[in-house]
mmCIF file of C-alpha atoms and ligand atoms in Angstrom:
data_model
loop_
_atom_site.group_PDB
_atom_site.id
_atom_site.type_symbol
_atom_site.label_atom_id
_atom_site.label_comp_id
_atom_site.label_asym_id
_atom_site.label_seq_id
_atom_site.Cartn_x
_atom_site.Cartn_y
_atom_site.Cartn_z
ATOM 1 C CA MET U 1 -14.412 56.697 -43.679
ATOM 2 C CA THR U 2 -12.725 53.386 -44.053
ATOM 3 C CA PRO U 3 -11.628 51.674 -47.277
ATOM 4 C CA ILE U 4 -13.358 48.458 -48.593
ATOM 5 C CA ARG U 5 -10.900 45.849 -48.458
ATOM 6 C CA ILE U 6 -11.486 42.311 -49.773
ATOM 7 C CA LEU U 7 -8.499 39.505 -49.698
ATOM 8 C CA GLY U 8 -8.744 36.028 -50.689
ATOM 9 C CA ALA U 9 -12.472 36.276 -51.633
ATOM 10 C CA THR U 10 -13.975 33.466 -53.411
ATOM 11 C CA LEU U 11 -17.725 33.945 -54.827
ATOM 12 C CA THR U 12 -19.977 31.111 -56.199
ATOM 13 C CA TYR U 13 -23.499 31.096 -57.244
ATOM 14 C CA ILE U 14 -25.304 28.347 -54.900
ATOM 15 C CA GLY U 15 -25.929 25.485 -57.025
ATOM 16 C CA ASP U 16 -23.061 26.191 -59.616
ATOM 17 C CA GLU U 17 -19.518 24.408 -59.272
ATOM 18 C CA THR U 18 -17.412 27.202 -60.979
ATOM 19 C CA PRO U 19 -16.896 30.198 -58.996
ATOM 20 C CA ILE U 20 -17.317 33.662 -60.803
ATOM 21 C CA PHE U 21 -13.963 34.767 -58.744
ATOM 22 C CA SER U 22 -11.543 33.196 -56.246
ATOM 23 C CA GLU U 23 -8.717 34.403 -54.440
ATOM 24 C CA LEU U 24 -9.605 37.941 -55.338
ATOM 25 C CA ASN U 25 -7.893 40.761 -53.623
ATOM 26 C CA VAL U 26 -9.011 44.348 -53.787
ATOM 27 C CA GLU U 27 -9.231 47.674 -51.965
ATOM 28 C CA PHE U 28 -11.448 50.243 -52.803
ATOM 29 C CA SER U 29 -9.736 53.552 -51.463
ATOM 30 C CA ALA U 30 -12.228 55.786 -49.420
ATOM 31 C CA ALA U 31 -13.453 58.916 -50.546
ATOM 32 C CA THR U 32 -12.103 57.593 -54.228
ATOM 33 C CA TRP U 33 -14.038 56.950 -57.296
ATOM 34 C CA THR U 34 -12.988 53.313 -58.523
ATOM 35 C CA ALA U 35 -13.851 52.618 -62.325
ATOM 36 C CA ILE U 36 -13.951 48.847 -63.059
ATOM 37 C CA LEU U 37 -13.996 47.725 -66.925
ATOM 38 C CA GLY U 38 -13.924 44.196 -68.137
ATOM 39 C CA PRO U 39 -15.562 42.161 -70.867
ATOM 40 C CA SER U 40 -19.268 41.230 -70.393
ATOM 41 C CA GLY U 41 -19.963 38.162 -68.194
ATOM 42 C CA CYS U 42 -16.743 38.339 -66.185
ATOM 43 C CA GLY U 43 -18.509 39.104 -62.699
ATOM 44 C CA LYS U 44 -18.427 42.720 -62.541
ATOM 45 C CA SER U 45 -22.419 43.260 -61.705
ATOM 46 C CA THR U 46 -21.844 40.170 -59.397
ATOM 47 C CA LEU U 47 -19.144 41.763 -57.252
ATOM 48 C CA LEU U 48 -21.346 44.983 -57.152
ATOM 49 C CA ARG U 49 -24.409 43.138 -56.152
ATOM 50 C CA TYR U 50 -22.862 41.229 -53.552
ATOM 51 C CA LEU U 51 -21.365 44.664 -51.829
ATOM 52 C CA ALA U 52 -24.782 45.850 -52.309
ATOM 53 C CA GLY U 53 -25.993 42.994 -49.898
ATOM 54 C CA ILE U 54 -28.409 41.742 -52.484
ATOM 55 C CA LEU U 55 -26.873 38.692 -53.309
ATOM 56 C CA SER U 56 -26.120 37.308 -49.706
ATOM 57 C CA GLU U 57 -28.606 34.258 -50.039
ATOM 58 C CA LYS U 58 -27.916 33.424 -53.502
ATOM 59 C CA VAL U 59 -24.292 33.077 -53.418
ATOM 60 C CA ASP U 60 -21.290 31.363 -51.385
ATOM 61 C CA PHE U 61 -18.814 34.141 -50.585
ATOM 62 C CA ARG U 62 -15.779 33.377 -48.462
ATOM 63 C CA ALA U 63 -12.838 35.814 -47.928
ATOM 64 C CA SER U 64 -9.928 36.033 -45.479
ATOM 65 C CA VAL U 65 -10.589 39.817 -44.975
ATOM 66 C CA PHE U 66 -13.593 41.761 -45.836
ATOM 67 C CA THR U 67 -14.120 45.026 -44.111
ATOM 68 C CA PRO U 68 -16.352 46.585 -43.411
ATOM 69 C CA ASN U 69 -18.446 43.348 -43.506
ATOM 70 C CA LEU U 70 -21.468 43.107 -45.338
ATOM 71 C CA THR U 71 -23.878 43.798 -42.473
ATOM 72 C CA GLU U 72 -22.192 47.042 -41.612
ATOM 73 C CA LEU U 73 -21.783 48.060 -45.380
ATOM 74 C CA SER U 74 -24.997 47.359 -46.465
ATOM 75 C CA GLY U 75 -26.578 50.376 -44.421
ATOM 76 C CA GLN U 76 -24.093 52.825 -45.912
ATOM 77 C CA VAL U 77 -24.634 52.028 -49.469
ATOM 78 C CA ALA U 78 -26.707 53.638 -52.503
ATOM 79 C CA TYR U 79 -26.885 51.363 -55.540
ATOM 80 C CA MET U 80 -27.801 51.758 -59.016
ATOM 81 C CA ALA U 81 -28.395 48.551 -60.843
ATOM 82 C CA GLN U 82 -27.560 47.946 -64.328
ATOM 83 C CA GLN U 83 -31.412 47.702 -64.976
ATOM 84 C CA ASP U 84 -32.915 50.949 -63.894
ATOM 85 C CA LEU U 85 -35.473 49.022 -61.194
ATOM 86 C CA LEU U 86 -37.749 52.231 -61.063
ATOM 87 C CA LEU U 87 -41.436 51.130 -59.606
ATOM 88 C CA PRO U 88 -43.689 51.391 -62.407
ATOM 89 C CA TRP U 89 -46.785 52.214 -60.239
ATOM 90 C CA LEU U 90 -44.874 55.189 -58.716
ATOM 91 C CA SER U 91 -44.353 58.730 -60.251
ATOM 92 C CA VAL U 92 -41.039 59.785 -61.359
ATOM 93 C CA ILE U 93 -40.587 61.949 -58.350
ATOM 94 C CA ASP U 94 -41.893 59.304 -55.890
ATOM 95 C CA ASN U 95 -39.264 56.875 -57.384
ATOM 96 C CA VAL U 96 -36.564 59.577 -56.956
ATOM 97 C CA CYS U 97 -37.899 59.767 -53.125
ATOM 98 C CA LEU U 98 -37.986 55.954 -52.698
ATOM 99 C CA ALA U 99 -35.267 55.563 -50.208
ATOM 100 C CA SER U 100 -37.227 58.098 -47.642
ATOM 101 C CA ARG U 101 -40.453 56.035 -48.101
ATOM 102 C CA LEU U 102 -38.704 52.736 -47.607
ATOM 103 C CA ASN U 103 -36.942 54.102 -44.271
ATOM 104 C CA GLY U 104 -40.687 54.623 -43.340
ATOM 105 C CA LYS U 105 -40.093 58.674 -43.378
ATOM 106 C CA LYS U 106 -42.681 60.977 -44.590
ATOM 107 C CA VAL U 107 -41.723 62.630 -47.869
ATOM 108 C CA ASP U 108 -41.630 66.122 -46.430
ATOM 109 C CA ASP U 109 -41.290 69.459 -48.511
ATOM 110 C CA VAL U 110 -37.524 69.499 -48.064
ATOM 111 C CA THR U 111 -37.198 66.124 -49.525
ATOM 112 C CA ARG U 112 -39.418 66.711 -52.344
ATOM 113 C CA GLN U 113 -37.506 69.913 -53.225
ATOM 114 C CA LYS U 114 -34.241 68.168 -53.198
ATOM 115 C CA ALA U 115 -36.028 65.502 -55.358
ATOM 116 C CA LEU U 116 -36.997 68.179 -57.716
ATOM 117 C CA LEU U 117 -33.777 70.092 -57.965
ATOM 118 C CA LEU U 118 -32.137 66.880 -58.875
ATOM 119 C CA LEU U 119 -34.790 66.241 -61.584
ATOM 120 C CA GLU U 120 -33.638 69.497 -62.736
ATOM 121 C CA GLN U 121 -30.153 68.797 -62.901
ATOM 122 C CA VAL U 122 -30.744 65.425 -64.754
ATOM 123 C CA GLY U 123 -33.159 67.471 -67.083
ATOM 124 C CA LEU U 124 -36.581 65.922 -66.247
ATOM 125 C CA ALA U 125 -38.034 68.312 -64.174
ATOM 126 C CA LYS U 126 -41.000 68.334 -66.456
ATOM 127 C CA LYS U 127 -41.444 64.513 -66.017
ATOM 128 C CA ALA U 128 -41.864 64.573 -62.360
ATOM 129 C CA ALA U 129 -45.313 63.314 -62.381
ATOM 130 C CA ALA U 130 -44.934 60.879 -65.162
ATOM 131 C CA ARG U 131 -44.945 57.351 -64.820
ATOM 132 C CA PRO U 132 -41.701 55.256 -65.672
ATOM 133 C CA ALA U 133 -43.435 53.623 -68.452
ATOM 134 C CA GLU U 134 -43.973 57.204 -70.226
ATOM 135 C CA LEU U 135 -40.075 57.640 -70.579
ATOM 136 C CA SER U 136 -37.246 56.520 -72.847
ATOM 137 C CA GLY U 137 -34.520 54.200 -71.489
ATOM 138 C CA GLY U 138 -32.340 57.168 -71.358
ATOM 139 C CA GLN U 139 -34.757 59.100 -69.262
ATOM 140 C CA ARG U 140 -35.354 56.183 -66.988
ATOM 141 C CA GLN U 141 -31.615 55.978 -66.591
ATOM 142 C CA ARG U 142 -31.549 59.582 -65.473
ATOM 143 C CA VAL U 143 -34.410 59.158 -63.012
ATOM 144 C CA ALA U 144 -32.534 55.939 -61.555
ATOM 145 C CA LEU U 145 -29.229 58.118 -61.229
ATOM 146 C CA ALA U 146 -31.285 61.024 -59.503
ATOM 147 C CA ARG U 147 -32.568 58.721 -57.118
ATOM 148 C CA THR U 148 -29.051 57.255 -56.368
ATOM 149 C CA LEU U 149 -27.915 60.930 -55.905
ATOM 150 C CA MET U 150 -30.642 61.504 -53.537
ATOM 151 C CA GLN U 151 -29.772 58.913 -51.177
ATOM 152 C CA ASP U 152 -26.440 60.635 -49.696
ATOM 153 C CA LYS U 153 -24.802 57.489 -48.612
ATOM 154 C CA PRO U 154 -20.975 57.167 -47.768
ATOM 155 C CA VAL U 155 -20.693 54.418 -50.281
ATOM 156 C CA VAL U 156 -22.220 54.747 -54.056
ATOM 157 C CA LEU U 157 -22.300 51.828 -56.470
ATOM 158 C CA MET U 158 -23.188 52.113 -59.457
ATOM 159 C CA ASP U 159 -23.277 49.712 -62.647
ATOM 160 C CA GLU U 160 -23.216 51.113 -65.981
ATOM 161 C CA PRO U 161 -24.923 54.219 -64.965
ATOM 162 C CA PHE U 162 -24.687 56.263 -68.084
ATOM 163 C CA SER U 163 -24.821 53.494 -70.827
ATOM 164 C CA ALA U 164 -28.315 54.218 -72.439
ATOM 165 C CA LEU U 165 -27.507 58.181 -72.744
ATOM 166 C CA ASP U 166 -26.668 60.128 -75.606
ATOM 167 C CA ALA U 167 -22.997 61.539 -75.589
ATOM 168 C CA VAL U 168 -23.685 65.077 -74.553
ATOM 169 C CA THR U 169 -26.071 64.029 -71.949
ATOM 170 C CA ARG U 170 -23.381 61.379 -70.588
ATOM 171 C CA HIS U 171 -20.970 64.225 -70.351
ATOM 172 C CA LYS U 172 -23.055 66.637 -68.357
ATOM 173 C CA LEU U 173 -24.081 63.776 -66.062
ATOM 174 C CA GLN U 174 -20.554 62.575 -65.560
ATOM 175 C CA GLN U 175 -19.784 65.802 -64.453
ATOM 176 C CA LEU U 176 -22.798 66.306 -62.204
ATOM 177 C CA ALA U 177 -22.130 62.919 -60.511
ATOM 178 C CA ALA U 178 -18.569 63.744 -59.982
ATOM 179 C CA THR U 179 -19.684 67.159 -58.292
ATOM 180 C CA LEU U 180 -22.398 65.647 -56.105
ATOM 181 C CA LEU U 181 -20.357 62.626 -55.240
ATOM 182 C CA LYS U 182 -17.066 64.265 -54.577
ATOM 183 C CA ASP U 183 -16.336 62.681 -50.999
ATOM 184 C CA LYS U 184 -18.099 59.513 -51.412
ATOM 185 C CA THR U 185 -16.607 56.160 -51.943
ATOM 186 C CA VAL U 186 -17.785 55.269 -55.430
ATOM 187 C CA LEU U 187 -17.513 51.935 -57.595
ATOM 188 C CA LEU U 188 -18.467 52.671 -60.965
ATOM 189 C CA ILE U 189 -18.844 49.814 -63.336
ATOM 190 C CA THR U 190 -18.586 50.834 -67.331
ATOM 191 C CA HIS U 191 -17.719 49.116 -70.399
ATOM 192 C CA ASP U 192 -16.428 52.601 -71.774
ATOM 193 C CA PRO U 193 -12.587 53.149 -70.987
ATOM 194 C CA GLN U 194 -13.080 56.653 -71.905
ATOM 195 C CA GLU U 195 -15.736 56.915 -69.032
ATOM 196 C CA ALA U 196 -13.224 54.983 -66.841
ATOM 197 C CA LEU U 197 -10.473 57.429 -67.731
ATOM 198 C CA ARG U 198 -12.757 60.541 -67.147
ATOM 199 C CA LEU U 199 -14.195 59.355 -63.908
ATOM 200 C CA GLY U 200 -11.801 56.868 -62.222
ATOM 201 C CA GLU U 201 -9.034 57.769 -59.656
ATOM 202 C CA GLN U 202 -8.421 54.019 -59.315
ATOM 203 C CA ILE U 203 -8.919 52.157 -62.468
ATOM 204 C CA LEU U 204 -9.479 48.249 -62.413
ATOM 205 C CA VAL U 205 -9.857 45.798 -65.334
ATOM 206 C CA MET U 206 -11.603 42.572 -64.445
ATOM 207 C CA ASN U 207 -11.236 39.617 -66.623
ATOM 208 C CA GLY U 208 -10.544 35.561 -66.605
ATOM 209 C CA ALA U 209 -12.515 32.875 -65.118
ATOM 210 C CA PRO U 210 -12.310 32.748 -62.504
ATOM 211 C CA ALA U 211 -12.096 36.632 -62.627
ATOM 212 C CA ARG U 212 -8.947 38.521 -61.861
ATOM 213 C CA LEU U 213 -8.262 42.545 -61.297
ATOM 214 C CA HIS U 214 -5.770 44.610 -62.981
ATOM 215 C CA SER U 215 -4.817 47.822 -61.918
ATOM 216 C CA ILE U 216 -4.116 50.860 -64.633
ATOM 217 C CA ILE U 217 -2.399 53.952 -63.414
ATOM 218 C CA PRO U 218 -4.723 56.670 -64.321
ATOM 219 C CA PRO U 219 -3.734 60.330 -65.467
ATOM 220 C CA LYS U 220 -2.628 62.740 -62.765
ATOM 221 C CA GLN U 221 -5.530 65.359 -63.279
ATOM 222 C CA ALA U 222 -8.316 65.481 -61.083
ATOM 223 C CA ILE U 223 -11.626 64.272 -62.168
ATOM 224 C CA PRO U 224 -13.805 64.690 -63.939
ATOM 225 C CA ARG U 225 -10.679 64.760 -66.735
ATOM 226 C CA CYS U 226 -10.676 66.240 -70.047
ATOM 227 C CA ILE U 227 -8.996 64.213 -72.924
ATOM 228 C CA ASP U 228 -5.621 65.186 -73.535
ATOM 229 C CA GLY U 229 -2.421 63.470 -74.742
ATOM 230 C CA GLU U 230 -1.901 61.634 -71.539
ATOM 231 C CA PHE U 231 -5.434 60.576 -71.394
ATOM 232 C CA ALA U 232 -5.628 59.300 -74.723
ATOM 233 C CA LYS U 233 -2.529 57.231 -74.558
ATOM 234 C CA ILE U 234 -3.673 55.303 -71.429
ATOM 235 C CA GLN U 235 -7.223 54.956 -73.341
ATOM 236 C CA GLN U 236 -5.219 53.158 -76.166
ATOM 237 C CA SER U 237 -3.461 50.858 -73.553
ATOM 238 C CA ILE U 238 -6.708 49.791 -71.642
ATOM 239 C CA LEU U 239 -8.235 49.126 -75.326
ATOM 240 C CA GLU U 240 -5.454 46.860 -76.151
ATOM 241 C CA HIS U 241 -5.464 45.076 -72.523
ATOM 242 C CA LEU U 242 -9.329 44.623 -73.176
ATOM 243 C CA ALA U 243 -8.904 43.435 -76.525
ATOM 244 C CA LYS U 244 -6.311 40.882 -75.454
ATOM 245 C CA THR U 245 -8.655 39.564 -72.538
ATOM 246 C CA HIS U 246 -11.532 39.458 -74.930
ATOM 247 C CA THR U 247 -9.728 37.387 -77.335
ATOM 248 C CA GLU U 248 -8.604 34.945 -74.391
ATOM 249 C CA SER U 249 -12.137 34.743 -73.334
ATOM 250 C CA THR U 250 -13.579 34.247 -76.612
ATOM 251 C CA SER U 251 -11.232 31.918 -77.970
ATOM 252 C CA GLY U 252 -13.008 28.848 -79.446
ATOM 253 C CA GLY U 253 -16.091 31.197 -80.789
ATOM 254 C CA LEU U 254 -17.437 34.205 -79.659
ATOM 255 C CA LYS U 255 -20.012 33.874 -76.522
HETATM 256 P P1 LIG W 301 -20.772 41.363 -65.980
HETATM 257 O O1 LIG W 301 -21.549 42.382 -65.108
HETATM 258 O O2 LIG W 301 -19.270 41.405 -65.765
HETATM 259 O O3 LIG W 301 -21.173 41.284 -67.432
HETATM 260 P P2 LIG W 301 -22.216 39.346 -64.284
HETATM 261 O O4 LIG W 301 -21.680 39.607 -62.909
HETATM 262 O O5 LIG W 301 -23.437 39.763 -64.645
HETATM 263 O O6 LIG W 301 -20.969 39.759 -65.243
HETATM 264 O O7 LIG W 301 -22.252 37.665 -64.654
HETATM 265 C C1 LIG W 301 -20.981 36.887 -64.450
HETATM 266 C C2 LIG W 301 -21.114 35.452 -64.495
HETATM 267 O O8 LIG W 301 -22.054 35.121 -63.292
HETATM 268 C C3 LIG W 301 -22.102 35.478 -65.825
HETATM 269 O O9 LIG W 301 -21.588 34.170 -66.408
HETATM 270 C C4 LIG W 301 -23.441 35.020 -65.461
HETATM 271 O O10 LIG W 301 -24.046 34.239 -66.324
HETATM 272 C C5 LIG W 301 -23.409 34.329 -64.071
HETATM 273 N N1 LIG W 301 -24.556 34.980 -63.274
HETATM 274 C C6 LIG W 301 -25.101 36.348 -63.241
HETATM 275 N N2 LIG W 301 -26.026 36.029 -61.993
HETATM 276 C C7 LIG W 301 -26.248 34.840 -61.983
HETATM 277 C C8 LIG W 301 -27.333 34.113 -61.261
HETATM 278 N N3 LIG W 301 -28.308 34.756 -60.594
HETATM 279 N N4 LIG W 301 -27.068 32.686 -61.068
HETATM 280 C C9 LIG W 301 -26.262 32.115 -61.490
HETATM 281 N N5 LIG W 301 -25.388 32.688 -62.173
HETATM 282 C C10 LIG W 301 -25.358 34.123 -62.423
HETATM 283 MG MG1 LIG W 302 -23.115 43.862 -65.744
#
């Protein structure tokens, strides 16, 4: 598997004058979890949505190097959006099997069994026949996570996948995702430094306008990490870094 390498990239929403990021350089290592932190509105979701191939009509994107290119990449990607994007007219299990349905494949017994197992692992086996509207926000997020884990793609893009969960469920599902996505190239956006440190083998903080990426050296433990002294120290330094960029991005009044 190749890394995702982007050099000198500028992205501007069509109709806007100011780019969201310009001259951005980043390499997402293959078979590695990269956690991306940064203040709200700095462009994290935009970057992920572009890599997922769903912004190509809406933005002007230029880069001196972008490998693999978007066409090659989008076939290899499972994407979990910041909003759960479940289809309201499908049952929970049919939402989890959505990728198979969209590929025109018949949802066979093996696929349904795999989906049921994932629903059990995210604690929602009993809700398999329910419609998304009958679920809480956190439950819907768990269905969206199961749908993402179901797809078995080499690249997995997740935008704040655990944000609506209580602390215990979040901890369990971080563990589950780390196990099931062990050999994948994962880009995880999170607003939580502790989550970034628990799961990130590469940790990047995005900030500024246009956005830049700043790299944080993670603890040496394998993921999912437990909190120890080194972890706590780095968590503190990430918080300080975020606080500094937060002050810079809100100077002149809170946005
Ligand atoms: P983050 O995920 O870091 O909170 P986003 O990527 O969602 O940030 O947004 C970055 C910037 O891009 C924001 O200023 C936002 O208003 C702008 N933006 C997001 N989506 C669009 C869009 N479809 N058209 C124009 N601007 C957008
Ligand atoms: Mg976002």
